[in-house]
mmCIF file of C-alpha atoms and ligand atoms in Angstrom:
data_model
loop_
_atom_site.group_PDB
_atom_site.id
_atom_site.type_symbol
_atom_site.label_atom_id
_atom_site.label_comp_id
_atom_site.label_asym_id
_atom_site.label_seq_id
_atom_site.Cartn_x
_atom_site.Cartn_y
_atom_site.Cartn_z
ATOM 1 C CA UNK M 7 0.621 -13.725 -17.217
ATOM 2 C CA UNK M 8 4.297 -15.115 -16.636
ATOM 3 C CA UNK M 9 6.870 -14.704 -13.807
ATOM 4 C CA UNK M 10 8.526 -12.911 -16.299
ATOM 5 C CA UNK M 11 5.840 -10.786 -17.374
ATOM 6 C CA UNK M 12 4.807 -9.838 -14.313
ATOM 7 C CA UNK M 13 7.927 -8.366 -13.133
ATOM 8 C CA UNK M 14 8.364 -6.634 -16.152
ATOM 9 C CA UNK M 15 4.803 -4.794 -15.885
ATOM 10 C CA UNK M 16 5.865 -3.928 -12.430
ATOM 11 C CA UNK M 17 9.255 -2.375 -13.242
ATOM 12 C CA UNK M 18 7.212 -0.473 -15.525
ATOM 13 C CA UNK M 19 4.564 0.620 -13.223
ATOM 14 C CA UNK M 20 7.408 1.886 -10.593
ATOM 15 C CA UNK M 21 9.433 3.528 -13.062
ATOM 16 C CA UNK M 22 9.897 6.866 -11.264
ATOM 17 C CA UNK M 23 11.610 4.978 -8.524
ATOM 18 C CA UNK M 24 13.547 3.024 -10.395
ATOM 19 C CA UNK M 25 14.730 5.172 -12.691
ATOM 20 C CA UNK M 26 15.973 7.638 -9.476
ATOM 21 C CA UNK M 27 17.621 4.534 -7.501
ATOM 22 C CA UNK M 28 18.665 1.597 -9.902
ATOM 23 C CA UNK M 29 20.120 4.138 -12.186
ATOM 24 C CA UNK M 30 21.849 6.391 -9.911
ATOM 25 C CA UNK M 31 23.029 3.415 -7.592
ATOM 26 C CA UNK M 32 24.620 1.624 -10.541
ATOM 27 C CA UNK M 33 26.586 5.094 -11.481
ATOM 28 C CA UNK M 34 27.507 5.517 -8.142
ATOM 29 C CA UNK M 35 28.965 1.742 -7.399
ATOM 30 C CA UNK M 36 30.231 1.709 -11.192
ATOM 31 C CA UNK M 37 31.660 5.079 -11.252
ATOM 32 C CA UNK M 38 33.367 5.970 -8.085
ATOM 33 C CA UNK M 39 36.003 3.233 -7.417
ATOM 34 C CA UNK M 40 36.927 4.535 -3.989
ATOM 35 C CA UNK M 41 34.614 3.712 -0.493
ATOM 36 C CA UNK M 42 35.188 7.236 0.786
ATOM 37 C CA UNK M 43 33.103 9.663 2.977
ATOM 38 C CA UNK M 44 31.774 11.285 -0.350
ATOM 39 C CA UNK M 45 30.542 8.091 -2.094
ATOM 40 C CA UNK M 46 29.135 7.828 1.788
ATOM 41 C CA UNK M 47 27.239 11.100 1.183
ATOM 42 C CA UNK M 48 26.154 10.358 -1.983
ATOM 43 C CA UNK M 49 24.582 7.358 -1.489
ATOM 44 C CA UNK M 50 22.927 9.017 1.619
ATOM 45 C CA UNK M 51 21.334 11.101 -0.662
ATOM 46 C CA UNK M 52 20.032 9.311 -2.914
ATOM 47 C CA UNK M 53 18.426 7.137 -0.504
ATOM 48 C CA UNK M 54 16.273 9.599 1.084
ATOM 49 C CA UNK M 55 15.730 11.098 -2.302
ATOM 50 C CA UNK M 56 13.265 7.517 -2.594
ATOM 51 C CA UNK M 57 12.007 8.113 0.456
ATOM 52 C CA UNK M 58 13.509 4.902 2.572
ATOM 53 C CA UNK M 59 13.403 6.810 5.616
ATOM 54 C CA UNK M 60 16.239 8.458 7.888
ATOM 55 C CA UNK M 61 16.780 5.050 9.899
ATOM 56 C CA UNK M 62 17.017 2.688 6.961
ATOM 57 C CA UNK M 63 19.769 4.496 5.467
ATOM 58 C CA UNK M 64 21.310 5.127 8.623
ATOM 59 C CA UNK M 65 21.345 1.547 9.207
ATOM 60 C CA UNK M 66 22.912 0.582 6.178
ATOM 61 C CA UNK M 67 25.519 3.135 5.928
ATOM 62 C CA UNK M 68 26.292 1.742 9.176
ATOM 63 C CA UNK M 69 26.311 -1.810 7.523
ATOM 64 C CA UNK M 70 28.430 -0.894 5.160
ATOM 65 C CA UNK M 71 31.035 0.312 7.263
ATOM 66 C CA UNK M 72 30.927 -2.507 9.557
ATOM 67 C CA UNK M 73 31.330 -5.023 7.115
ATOM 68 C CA UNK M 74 34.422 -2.364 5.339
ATOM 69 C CA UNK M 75 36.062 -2.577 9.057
ATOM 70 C CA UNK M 76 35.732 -6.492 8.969
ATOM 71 C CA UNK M 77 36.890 -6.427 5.071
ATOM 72 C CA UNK M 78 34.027 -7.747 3.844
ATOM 73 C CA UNK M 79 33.773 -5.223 1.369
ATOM 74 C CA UNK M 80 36.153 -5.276 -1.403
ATOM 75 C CA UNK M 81 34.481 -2.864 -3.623
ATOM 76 C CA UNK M 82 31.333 -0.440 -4.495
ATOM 77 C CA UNK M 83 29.629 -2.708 -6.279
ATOM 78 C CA UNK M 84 28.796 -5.014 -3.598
ATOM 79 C CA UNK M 85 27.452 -1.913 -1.755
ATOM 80 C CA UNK M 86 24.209 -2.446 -3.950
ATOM 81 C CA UNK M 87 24.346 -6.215 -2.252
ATOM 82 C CA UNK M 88 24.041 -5.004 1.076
ATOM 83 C CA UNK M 89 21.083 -2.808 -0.117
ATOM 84 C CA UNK M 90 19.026 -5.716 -2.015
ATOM 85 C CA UNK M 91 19.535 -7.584 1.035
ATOM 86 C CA UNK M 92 18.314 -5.463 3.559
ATOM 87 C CA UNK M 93 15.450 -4.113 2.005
ATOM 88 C CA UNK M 94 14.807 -7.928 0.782
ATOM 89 C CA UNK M 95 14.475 -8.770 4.869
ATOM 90 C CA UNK M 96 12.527 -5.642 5.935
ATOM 91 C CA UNK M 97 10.225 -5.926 3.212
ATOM 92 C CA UNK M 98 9.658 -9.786 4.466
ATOM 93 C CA UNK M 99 7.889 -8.634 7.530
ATOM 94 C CA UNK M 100 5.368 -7.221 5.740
ATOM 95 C CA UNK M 101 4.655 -9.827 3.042
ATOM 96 C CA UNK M 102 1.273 -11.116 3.799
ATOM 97 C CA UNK M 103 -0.812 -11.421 1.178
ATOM 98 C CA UNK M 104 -4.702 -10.963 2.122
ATOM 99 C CA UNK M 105 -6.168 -14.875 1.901
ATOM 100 C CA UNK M 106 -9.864 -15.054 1.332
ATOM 101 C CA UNK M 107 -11.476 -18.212 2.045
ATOM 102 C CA UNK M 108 -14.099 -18.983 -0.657
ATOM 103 C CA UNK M 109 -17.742 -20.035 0.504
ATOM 104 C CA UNK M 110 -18.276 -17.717 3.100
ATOM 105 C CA UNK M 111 -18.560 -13.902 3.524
ATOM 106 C CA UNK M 112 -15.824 -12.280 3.894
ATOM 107 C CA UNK M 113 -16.410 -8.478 4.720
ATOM 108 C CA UNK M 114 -13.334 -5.636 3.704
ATOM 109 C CA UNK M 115 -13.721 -2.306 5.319
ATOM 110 C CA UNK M 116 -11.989 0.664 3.296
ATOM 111 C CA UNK M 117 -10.564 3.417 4.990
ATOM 112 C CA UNK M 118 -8.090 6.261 4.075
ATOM 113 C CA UNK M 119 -8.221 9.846 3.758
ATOM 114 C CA UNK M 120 -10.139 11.318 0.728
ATOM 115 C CA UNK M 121 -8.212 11.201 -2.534
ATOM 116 C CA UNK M 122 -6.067 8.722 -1.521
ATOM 117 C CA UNK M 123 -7.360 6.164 -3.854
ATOM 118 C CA UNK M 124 -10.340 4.112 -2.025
ATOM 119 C CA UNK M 125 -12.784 3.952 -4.523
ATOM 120 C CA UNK M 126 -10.545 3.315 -7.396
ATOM 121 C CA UNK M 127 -8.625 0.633 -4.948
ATOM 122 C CA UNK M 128 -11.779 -1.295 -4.844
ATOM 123 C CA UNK M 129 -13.019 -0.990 -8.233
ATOM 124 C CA UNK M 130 -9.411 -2.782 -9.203
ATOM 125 C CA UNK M 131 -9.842 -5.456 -6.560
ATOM 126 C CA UNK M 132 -13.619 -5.887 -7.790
ATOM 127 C CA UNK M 133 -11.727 -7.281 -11.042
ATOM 128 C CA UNK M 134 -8.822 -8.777 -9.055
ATOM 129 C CA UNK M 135 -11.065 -10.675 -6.674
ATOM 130 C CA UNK M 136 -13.225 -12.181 -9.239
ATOM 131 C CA UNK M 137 -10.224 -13.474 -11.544
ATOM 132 C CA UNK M 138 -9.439 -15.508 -8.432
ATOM 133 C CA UNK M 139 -13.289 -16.603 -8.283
ATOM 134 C CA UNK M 140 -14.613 -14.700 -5.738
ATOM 135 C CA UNK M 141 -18.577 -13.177 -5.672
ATOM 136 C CA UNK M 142 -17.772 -9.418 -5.063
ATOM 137 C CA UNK M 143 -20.715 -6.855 -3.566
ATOM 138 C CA UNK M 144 -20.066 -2.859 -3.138
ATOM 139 C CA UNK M 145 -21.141 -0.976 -0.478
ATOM 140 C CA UNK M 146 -21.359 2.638 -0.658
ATOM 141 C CA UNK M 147 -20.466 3.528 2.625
ATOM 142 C CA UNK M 148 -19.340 7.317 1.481
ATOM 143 C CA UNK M 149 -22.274 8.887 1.501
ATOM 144 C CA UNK M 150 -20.824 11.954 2.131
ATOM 145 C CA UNK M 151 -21.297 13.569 -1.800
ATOM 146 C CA UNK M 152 -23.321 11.757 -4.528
ATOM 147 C CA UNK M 153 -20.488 11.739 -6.541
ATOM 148 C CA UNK M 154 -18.755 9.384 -4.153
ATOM 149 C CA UNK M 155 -21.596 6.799 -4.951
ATOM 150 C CA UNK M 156 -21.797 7.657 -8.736
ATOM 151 C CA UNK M 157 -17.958 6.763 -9.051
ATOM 152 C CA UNK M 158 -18.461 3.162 -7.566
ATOM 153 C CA UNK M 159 -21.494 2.682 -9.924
ATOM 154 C CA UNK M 160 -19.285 3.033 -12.431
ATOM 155 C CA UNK M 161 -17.176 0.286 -11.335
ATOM 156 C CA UNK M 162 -19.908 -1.633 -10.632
ATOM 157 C CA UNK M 163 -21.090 -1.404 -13.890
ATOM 158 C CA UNK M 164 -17.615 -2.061 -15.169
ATOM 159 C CA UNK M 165 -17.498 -5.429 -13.172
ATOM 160 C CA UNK M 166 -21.005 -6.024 -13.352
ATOM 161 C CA UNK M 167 -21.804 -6.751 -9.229
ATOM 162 C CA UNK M 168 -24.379 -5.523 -7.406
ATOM 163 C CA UNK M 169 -23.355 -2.045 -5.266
ATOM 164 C CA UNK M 170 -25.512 -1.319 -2.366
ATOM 165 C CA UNK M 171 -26.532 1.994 -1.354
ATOM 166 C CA UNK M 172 -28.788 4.500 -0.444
ATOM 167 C CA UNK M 173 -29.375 8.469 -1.237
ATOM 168 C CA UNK M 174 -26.206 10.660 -0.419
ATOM 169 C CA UNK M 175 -26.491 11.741 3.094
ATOM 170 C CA UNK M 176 -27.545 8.648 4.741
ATOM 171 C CA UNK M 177 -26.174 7.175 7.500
ATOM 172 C CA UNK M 178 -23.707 4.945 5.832
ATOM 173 C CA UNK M 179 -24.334 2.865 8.949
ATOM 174 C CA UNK M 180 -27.445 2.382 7.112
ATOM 175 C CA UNK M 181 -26.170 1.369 3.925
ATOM 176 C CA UNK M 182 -24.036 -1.285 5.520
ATOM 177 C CA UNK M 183 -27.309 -2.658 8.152
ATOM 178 C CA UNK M 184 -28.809 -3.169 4.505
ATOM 179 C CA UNK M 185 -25.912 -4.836 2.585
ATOM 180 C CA UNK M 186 -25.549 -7.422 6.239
ATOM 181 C CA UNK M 187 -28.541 -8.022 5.601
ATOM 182 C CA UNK M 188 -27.770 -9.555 2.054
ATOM 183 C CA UNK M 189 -25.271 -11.836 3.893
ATOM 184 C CA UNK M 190 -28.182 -13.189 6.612
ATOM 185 C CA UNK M 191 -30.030 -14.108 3.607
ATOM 186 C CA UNK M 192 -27.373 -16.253 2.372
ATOM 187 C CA UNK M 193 -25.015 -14.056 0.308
ATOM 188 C CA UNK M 194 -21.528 -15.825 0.452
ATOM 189 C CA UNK M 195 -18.913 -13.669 -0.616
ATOM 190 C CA UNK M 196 -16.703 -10.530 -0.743
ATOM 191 C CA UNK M 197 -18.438 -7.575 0.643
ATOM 192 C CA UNK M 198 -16.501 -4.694 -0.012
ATOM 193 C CA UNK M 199 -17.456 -1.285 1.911
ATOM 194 C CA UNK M 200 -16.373 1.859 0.671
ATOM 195 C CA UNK M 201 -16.381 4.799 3.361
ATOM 196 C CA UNK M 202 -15.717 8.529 3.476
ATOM 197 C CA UNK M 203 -12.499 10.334 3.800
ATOM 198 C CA UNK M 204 -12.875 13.878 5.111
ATOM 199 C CA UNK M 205 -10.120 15.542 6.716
ATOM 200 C CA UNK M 206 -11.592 18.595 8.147
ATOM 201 C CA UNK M 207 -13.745 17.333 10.401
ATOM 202 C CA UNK M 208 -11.357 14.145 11.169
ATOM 203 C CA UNK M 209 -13.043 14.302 14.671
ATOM 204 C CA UNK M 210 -16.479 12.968 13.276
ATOM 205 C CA UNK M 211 -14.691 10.749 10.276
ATOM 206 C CA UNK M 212 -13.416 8.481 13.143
ATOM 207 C CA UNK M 213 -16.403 8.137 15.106
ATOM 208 C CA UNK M 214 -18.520 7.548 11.718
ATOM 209 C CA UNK M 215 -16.026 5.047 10.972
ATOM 210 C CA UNK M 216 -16.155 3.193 14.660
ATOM 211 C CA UNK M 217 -19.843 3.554 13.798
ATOM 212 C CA UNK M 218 -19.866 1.851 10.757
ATOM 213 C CA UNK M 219 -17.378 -0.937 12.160
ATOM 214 C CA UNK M 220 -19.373 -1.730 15.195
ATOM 215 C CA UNK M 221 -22.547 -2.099 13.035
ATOM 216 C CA UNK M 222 -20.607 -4.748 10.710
ATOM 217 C CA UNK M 223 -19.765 -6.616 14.144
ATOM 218 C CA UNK M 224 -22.953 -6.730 15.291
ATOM 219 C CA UNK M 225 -24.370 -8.106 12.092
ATOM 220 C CA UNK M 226 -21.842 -10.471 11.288
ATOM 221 C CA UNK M 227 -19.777 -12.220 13.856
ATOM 222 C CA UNK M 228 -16.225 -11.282 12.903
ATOM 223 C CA UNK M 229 -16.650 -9.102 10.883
ATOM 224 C CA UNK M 230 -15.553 -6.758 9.367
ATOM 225 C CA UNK M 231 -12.776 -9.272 8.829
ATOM 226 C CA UNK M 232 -9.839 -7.251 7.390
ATOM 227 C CA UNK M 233 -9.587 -3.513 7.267
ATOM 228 C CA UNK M 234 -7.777 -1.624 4.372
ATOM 229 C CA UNK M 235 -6.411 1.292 4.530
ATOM 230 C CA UNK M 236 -5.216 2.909 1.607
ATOM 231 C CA UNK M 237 -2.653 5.088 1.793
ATOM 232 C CA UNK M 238 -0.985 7.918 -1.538
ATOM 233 C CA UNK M 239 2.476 7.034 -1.655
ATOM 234 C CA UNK M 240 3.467 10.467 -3.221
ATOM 235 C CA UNK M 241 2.019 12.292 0.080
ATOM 236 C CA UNK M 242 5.348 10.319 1.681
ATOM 237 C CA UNK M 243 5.846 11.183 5.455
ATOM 238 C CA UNK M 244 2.063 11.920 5.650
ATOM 239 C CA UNK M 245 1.281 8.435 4.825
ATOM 240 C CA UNK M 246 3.149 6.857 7.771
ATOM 241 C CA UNK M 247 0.961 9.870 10.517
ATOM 242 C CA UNK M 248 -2.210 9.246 8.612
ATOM 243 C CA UNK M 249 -1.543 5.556 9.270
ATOM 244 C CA UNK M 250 -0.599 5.868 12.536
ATOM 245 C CA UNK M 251 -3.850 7.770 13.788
ATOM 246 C CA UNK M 252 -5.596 4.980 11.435
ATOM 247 C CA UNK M 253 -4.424 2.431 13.488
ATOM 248 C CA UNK M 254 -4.898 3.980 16.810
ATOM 249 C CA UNK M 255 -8.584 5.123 16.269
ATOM 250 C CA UNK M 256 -9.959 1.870 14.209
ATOM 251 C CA UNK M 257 -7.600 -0.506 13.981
ATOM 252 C CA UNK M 258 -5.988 -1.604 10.368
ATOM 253 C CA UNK M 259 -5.259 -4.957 9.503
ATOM 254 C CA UNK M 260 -3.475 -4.166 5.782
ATOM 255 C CA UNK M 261 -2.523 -1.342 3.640
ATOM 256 C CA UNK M 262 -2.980 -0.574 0.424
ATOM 257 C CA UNK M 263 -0.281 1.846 -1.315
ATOM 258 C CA UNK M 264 -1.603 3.959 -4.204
ATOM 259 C CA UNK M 265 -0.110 5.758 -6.944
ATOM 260 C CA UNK M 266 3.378 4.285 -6.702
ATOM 261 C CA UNK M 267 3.985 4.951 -10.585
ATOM 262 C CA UNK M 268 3.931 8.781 -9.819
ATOM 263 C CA UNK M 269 6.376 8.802 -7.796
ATOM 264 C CA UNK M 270 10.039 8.372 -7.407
ATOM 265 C CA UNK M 271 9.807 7.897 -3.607
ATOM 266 C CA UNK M 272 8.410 4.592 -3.887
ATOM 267 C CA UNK M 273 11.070 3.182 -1.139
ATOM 268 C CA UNK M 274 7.888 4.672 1.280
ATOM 269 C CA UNK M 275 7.153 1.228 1.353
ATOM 270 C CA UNK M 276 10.387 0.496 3.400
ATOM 271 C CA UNK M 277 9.728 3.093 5.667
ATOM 272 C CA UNK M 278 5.954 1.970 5.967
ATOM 273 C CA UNK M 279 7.661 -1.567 7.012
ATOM 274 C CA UNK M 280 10.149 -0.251 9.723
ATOM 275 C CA UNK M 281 7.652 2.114 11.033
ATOM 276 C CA UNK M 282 4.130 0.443 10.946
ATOM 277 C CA UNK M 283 5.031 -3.448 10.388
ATOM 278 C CA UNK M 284 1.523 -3.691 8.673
ATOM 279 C CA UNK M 285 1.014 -5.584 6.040
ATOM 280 C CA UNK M 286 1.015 -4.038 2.749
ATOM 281 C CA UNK M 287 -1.577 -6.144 0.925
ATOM 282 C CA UNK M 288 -1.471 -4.873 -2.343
ATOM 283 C CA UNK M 289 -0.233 -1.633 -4.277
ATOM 284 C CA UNK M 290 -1.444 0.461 -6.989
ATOM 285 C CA UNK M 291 0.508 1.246 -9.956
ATOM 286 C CA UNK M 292 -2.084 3.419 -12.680
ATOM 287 C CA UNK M 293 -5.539 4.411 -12.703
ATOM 288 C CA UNK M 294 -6.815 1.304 -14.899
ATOM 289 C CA UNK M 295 -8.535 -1.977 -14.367
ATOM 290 C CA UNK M 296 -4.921 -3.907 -13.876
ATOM 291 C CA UNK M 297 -3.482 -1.739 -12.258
ATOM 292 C CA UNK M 298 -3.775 -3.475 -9.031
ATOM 293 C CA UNK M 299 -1.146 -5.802 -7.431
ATOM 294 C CA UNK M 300 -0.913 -8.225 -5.008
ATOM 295 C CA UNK M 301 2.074 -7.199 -3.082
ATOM 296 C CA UNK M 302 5.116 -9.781 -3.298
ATOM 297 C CA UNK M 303 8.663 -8.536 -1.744
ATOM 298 C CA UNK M 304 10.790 -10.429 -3.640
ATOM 299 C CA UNK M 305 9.398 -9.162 -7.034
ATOM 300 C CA UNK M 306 9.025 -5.271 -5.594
ATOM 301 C CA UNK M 307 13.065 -5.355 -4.730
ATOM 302 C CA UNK M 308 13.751 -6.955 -8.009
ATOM 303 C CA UNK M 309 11.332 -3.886 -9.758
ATOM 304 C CA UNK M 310 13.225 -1.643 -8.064
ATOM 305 C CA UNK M 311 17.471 -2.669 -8.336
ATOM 306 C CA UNK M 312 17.582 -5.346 -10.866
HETATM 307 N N1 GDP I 415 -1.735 7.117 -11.107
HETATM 308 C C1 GDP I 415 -2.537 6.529 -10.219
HETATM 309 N N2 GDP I 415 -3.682 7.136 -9.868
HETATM 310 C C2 GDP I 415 -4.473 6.528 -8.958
HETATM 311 C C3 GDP I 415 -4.139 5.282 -8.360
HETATM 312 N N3 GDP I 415 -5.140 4.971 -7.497
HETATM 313 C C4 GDP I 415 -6.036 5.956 -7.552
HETATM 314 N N4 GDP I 415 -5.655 6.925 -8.436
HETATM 315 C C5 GDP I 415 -6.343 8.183 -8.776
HETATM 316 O O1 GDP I 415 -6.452 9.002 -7.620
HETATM 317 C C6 GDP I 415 -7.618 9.815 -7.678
HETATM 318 C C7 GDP I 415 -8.444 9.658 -6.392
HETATM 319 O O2 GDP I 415 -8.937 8.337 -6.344
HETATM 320 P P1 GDP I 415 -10.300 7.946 -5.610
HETATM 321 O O3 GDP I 415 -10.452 6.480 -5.772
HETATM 322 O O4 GDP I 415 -11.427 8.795 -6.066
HETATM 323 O O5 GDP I 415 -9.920 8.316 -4.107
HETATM 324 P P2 GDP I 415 -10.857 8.292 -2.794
HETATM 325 O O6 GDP I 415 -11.263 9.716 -2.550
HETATM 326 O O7 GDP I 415 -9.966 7.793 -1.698
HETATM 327 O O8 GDP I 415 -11.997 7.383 -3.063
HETATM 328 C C8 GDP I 415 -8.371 9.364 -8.921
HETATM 329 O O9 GDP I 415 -8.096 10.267 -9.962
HETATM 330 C C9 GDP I 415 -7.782 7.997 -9.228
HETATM 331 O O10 GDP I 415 -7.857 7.643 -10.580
HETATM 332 C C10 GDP I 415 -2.896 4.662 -8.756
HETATM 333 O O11 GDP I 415 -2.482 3.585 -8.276
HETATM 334 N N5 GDP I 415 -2.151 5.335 -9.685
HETATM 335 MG MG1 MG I 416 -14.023 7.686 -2.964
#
């Protein structure tokens, strides 16, 4: 697909946002003439209305008036300017795509609360993966209901790799001993490990997960070498504490943010950059096949103000 058409898919996928920000911004700057305390409000509004987070906007506004003091500012419009640029350099930080060296295995660990879009995540990077030429295997590390395992299957099927598993139930430490064990006999590429997502017994979810993680280290030196976490962007707030005790208990290495074309508050992901500074490896924008992007900053700024 083109530059062009590329963008334009992912304007479309973030629409929610856009339509809230882009739209309102442009009647705010275009409309209101005068840099008072109520354009000041307003704009403070709509901010947190996409969910950028109380010290984003706080440190813009404050921007803005700084540079009004030093009469840089000469009228609303360039407000928009000041915004573009600093979500531009926030969103920089956490621009690093996921690079996976071909010819040797590569193992991706998937955590995140149930719902939040694992299974779906790696069904969609299955396909993403293997346009870039990568061997993909599944591991059905959620053992925890049969349906878990049915649904990658399905994906399996879709993308026609091999998905490891066993009986729901099992020991999903189990089910990834037995998928290492494809990589000691000289599989070579993308293992991708699909795990469970309780919430009300959190206590056990972690220590299955350290489980399941110290098992992959064992087996394979290094690995497992990146872990995902994917996060709902409409669940806001909750994202940036579920990420938080993510990090703390197993370590994440990237994020994953889901279901940004359902929601308007898709500036989560410049609150996920000031308060995490993980990267944000790729983002989901629909339920289908395609639906998964790499993330880029430059193009999600331009999705969302140009
Ligand atoms: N609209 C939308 N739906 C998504 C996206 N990612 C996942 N979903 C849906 O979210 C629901 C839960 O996904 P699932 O992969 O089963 O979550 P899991 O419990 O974490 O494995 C399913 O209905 C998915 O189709 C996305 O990017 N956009
Ligand atoms: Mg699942």
């Amino acid at each position: 697909m083109s530059k062009d058409g590329i963008l334009e898919k992912l304007k479309s996928g973030m629409a929610k946002t856009r339509n809230l920000l882009a739209k309102n911004l442009d009647h705010l700057v275009f409309d209101k003439k005068e840099l008072d305390k109520e354009l000041f409000d307003e704009l403070e509004e709509l901010l947190i209305a996409a969910d950028l987070g109380p010290q984003f906007v706080q440190d813009l506004i404050n921007d803005v008036r700084d540079r009004l003091t030093r009469k840089e500012l000469q009228n609303t419009v360039q407000i928009k300017n000041v915004l573009q640029e600093r979500m531009a350099a926030i969103l920089r930080q956490i621009d690093r795509p996921l690079i996976i060296p071909a010819g040797q295995p590569f193992v991706i660990m998937v955590v995140g609360v149930n719902g939040s879009g694992k299974t779906t995540t790696i069904g969609k990077l299955t396909g993403l993966l293997q346009k870039s030429g990568h061997e993909v295997m599944l591991v059905a590390g959620d053992t925890f209901r049969a349906a878990a395992i049915e649904q990658l299957e399905v994906w399996g099927n879709r993308t026609g790799v091999t998905v490891v598993k066993q009986n729901a139930n099992a020991d999903p430490a189990a089910v990834v001993f037995d998928a290492l064990g494809k990589v000691k006999s000289g599989y070579n590429g993308v293992v991708i490990v699909d795990t469970a997502g309780r919430l009300h017994t959190r206590v056990n979810l972690m220590e299955e997960l350290k489980k399941v993680k110290r098992i992959m280290g064992r087996e394979l030196a290094g690995a497992p070498q990146e872990i995902l976490l994917v996060l709902d962007a409409t669940t806001g707030q909750n994202a940036v504490i579920q990420a938080k005790t993510f990090q703390k208990e197993i370590g994440v290495t990237g994020i994953v943010l889901t279901k940004l074309d359902g929601t308007a508050k898709g500036g989560v992901v410049v609150r996920i950059a000031g308060e995490l500074g993980l990267p944000v490896r790729y983002i989901g924008v629909g339920e289908g096949m395609d639906d998964l992007r790499s993330f880029n900053s430059s193009d999600f700024v331009s999705a969302l103000l140009d």
